[in-house]
Amino acid sequence: DAGVIQSPRHEVTEMGQEVTLRCKPISGHNSLFWYRQTMMRGLELLIYFNNNVPIDDSGMPEDRFSAKMPNASFSTLKIQPSEPRDSAVYFCASSLGLAGLDEQYFGPGTRLTVT
Amino acid sequence: AQTVTQSQPEMSVQEAETVTLSCTYDTSESNYYLFWYKQPPSRQMILVIRQEAYKQQNATENRFSVNFQKAAKSFSLKISDSQLGDTAMYFCAFSNFGNEKLTFGTGTRLTIIP
């Protein structure tokens, strides 16, 4: 298996532009997670899905952020409009979804820079 | 809300030595899971070891072992015979039983010196 796939690996955009990050989870995994990593705040869970349904979005910072999972093999995280403080590494992870003990497999991350 | 604290921002140790990374957490739950993840310079997050709170026996994975003290809410990671490839950020993480949400600590940057 190729593991969790994220695209793009790097994204540089100007303030105010829309940014879409993409994730393909490991086949057969039922849960998908979006994390943000910054020096100041560390690793934060933004949202997670189970069987394509959002379970917990309490970490989504504000309405500029939205996430979708239209099917079991694809998810997007969108930021509109983007701001310089959104600059971070965004990770997608997936797991079998068996309530807590499962290993979360992380993708390589997308480094987002908003200028 | 659960919190995870890693009080050592950085550590360094000579190759082949043993190093212990500390982690404490706060929760009112009795059933939960604890994890150590490694993030090397490549940025990829990799699970190192996990522990179920209801198990008294400390988890081990080859050179990696934990010292789980439930009453003290402490979960330290011991790396024996450290290798250059162990150089990475190490994150302690917590999840409640029945809930997949992971709460991470701030990480410890470990450098193995040749």
Short mmCIF file of C-alpha atoms in Angstrom, two decimals, chain B residues 19-98:
data_model
loop_
_atom_site.label_atom_id
_atom_site.label_comp_id
_atom_site.label_asym_id
_atom_site.label_seq_id
_atom_site.Cartn_x
_atom_site.Cartn_y
_atom_site.Cartn_z
CA VAL B 19 17.78 8.15 27.10
CA THR B 20 14.43 8.69 28.78
CA LEU B 21 11.84 11.18 27.55
CA SER B 22 9.20 12.28 30.02
CA CYS B 23 5.48 12.80 29.53
CA THR B 24 2.70 13.57 31.96
CA TYR B 25 -0.97 13.85 31.23
CA ASP B 26 -4.13 14.90 32.94
CA THR B 27 -7.45 13.12 32.64
CA SER B 28 -10.43 12.14 34.75
CA GLU B 29 -11.03 9.00 32.70
CA SER B 30 -9.96 5.53 33.81
CA ASN B 31 -9.73 3.90 30.38
CA TYR B 32 -7.55 5.50 27.76
CA TYR B 33 -4.60 4.96 25.47
CA LEU B 34 -1.16 6.53 25.35
CA PHE B 35 1.20 6.75 22.41
CA TRP B 36 4.66 7.90 21.48
CA TYR B 37 5.10 9.16 17.93
CA LYS B 38 8.39 9.98 16.24
CA GLN B 39 8.82 12.74 13.67
CA PRO B 40 12.23 12.61 11.96
CA PRO B 41 13.54 15.46 9.79
CA SER B 42 11.60 13.97 6.89
CA ARG B 43 8.50 15.19 8.75
CA GLN B 44 6.73 11.82 8.58
CA MET B 45 4.93 10.95 11.84
CA ILE B 46 5.58 7.36 12.87
CA LEU B 47 4.08 5.43 15.77
CA VAL B 48 6.79 4.16 18.11
CA ILE B 49 4.83 2.48 20.88
CA ARG B 50 1.38 2.41 22.46
CA GLN B 51 -0.02 1.52 25.90
CA GLU B 52 -3.51 0.66 27.06
CA ALA B 53 -4.21 2.18 30.46
CA TYR B 54 -5.90 -0.94 31.79
CA LYS B 55 -2.74 -2.98 31.22
CA GLN B 56 -0.28 -2.86 34.09
CA GLN B 57 2.54 -4.32 32.04
CA ASN B 58 4.72 -1.73 30.36
CA ALA B 59 4.78 -1.90 26.58
CA THR B 60 8.05 -2.66 24.79
CA GLU B 61 9.05 -2.57 21.12
CA ASN B 62 12.63 -3.68 20.57
CA ARG B 63 14.86 -0.88 21.91
CA PHE B 64 11.85 1.22 22.96
CA SER B 65 10.02 0.76 26.23
CA VAL B 66 7.73 2.80 28.40
CA ASN B 67 7.40 3.37 32.12
CA PHE B 68 3.67 3.79 32.67
CA GLN B 69 2.72 5.06 36.11
CA LYS B 70 -1.06 5.38 36.09
CA ALA B 71 -1.45 6.87 39.54
CA ALA B 72 1.14 9.52 38.80
CA LYS B 73 -0.23 10.01 35.25
CA SER B 74 3.22 9.58 33.85
CA PHE B 75 4.24 7.88 30.62
CA SER B 76 7.97 8.07 29.87
CA LEU B 77 9.76 6.60 26.86
CA LYS B 78 13.10 4.85 27.24
CA ILE B 79 15.31 4.36 24.21
CA SER B 80 18.10 1.87 24.77
CA ASP B 81 21.27 1.62 22.70
CA SER B 82 20.38 4.83 20.92
CA GLN B 83 21.18 5.10 17.22
CA LEU B 84 21.74 8.04 14.90
CA GLY B 85 18.43 7.25 13.22
CA ASP B 86 16.65 7.95 16.50
CA THR B 87 17.29 11.67 16.01
CA ALA B 88 13.82 13.17 15.73
CA MET B 89 11.01 15.01 17.49
CA TYR B 90 9.13 12.72 19.85
CA PHE B 91 5.51 13.38 20.69
CA CYS B 92 3.51 11.88 23.51
CA ALA B 93 -0.21 11.53 22.74
CA PHE B 94 -3.41 10.55 24.52
CA SER B 95 -6.81 9.29 23.46
CA ASN B 96 -9.85 8.32 25.45
CA PHE B 97 -11.27 4.83 25.21
CA GLY B 98 -13.86 4.79 22.44
#
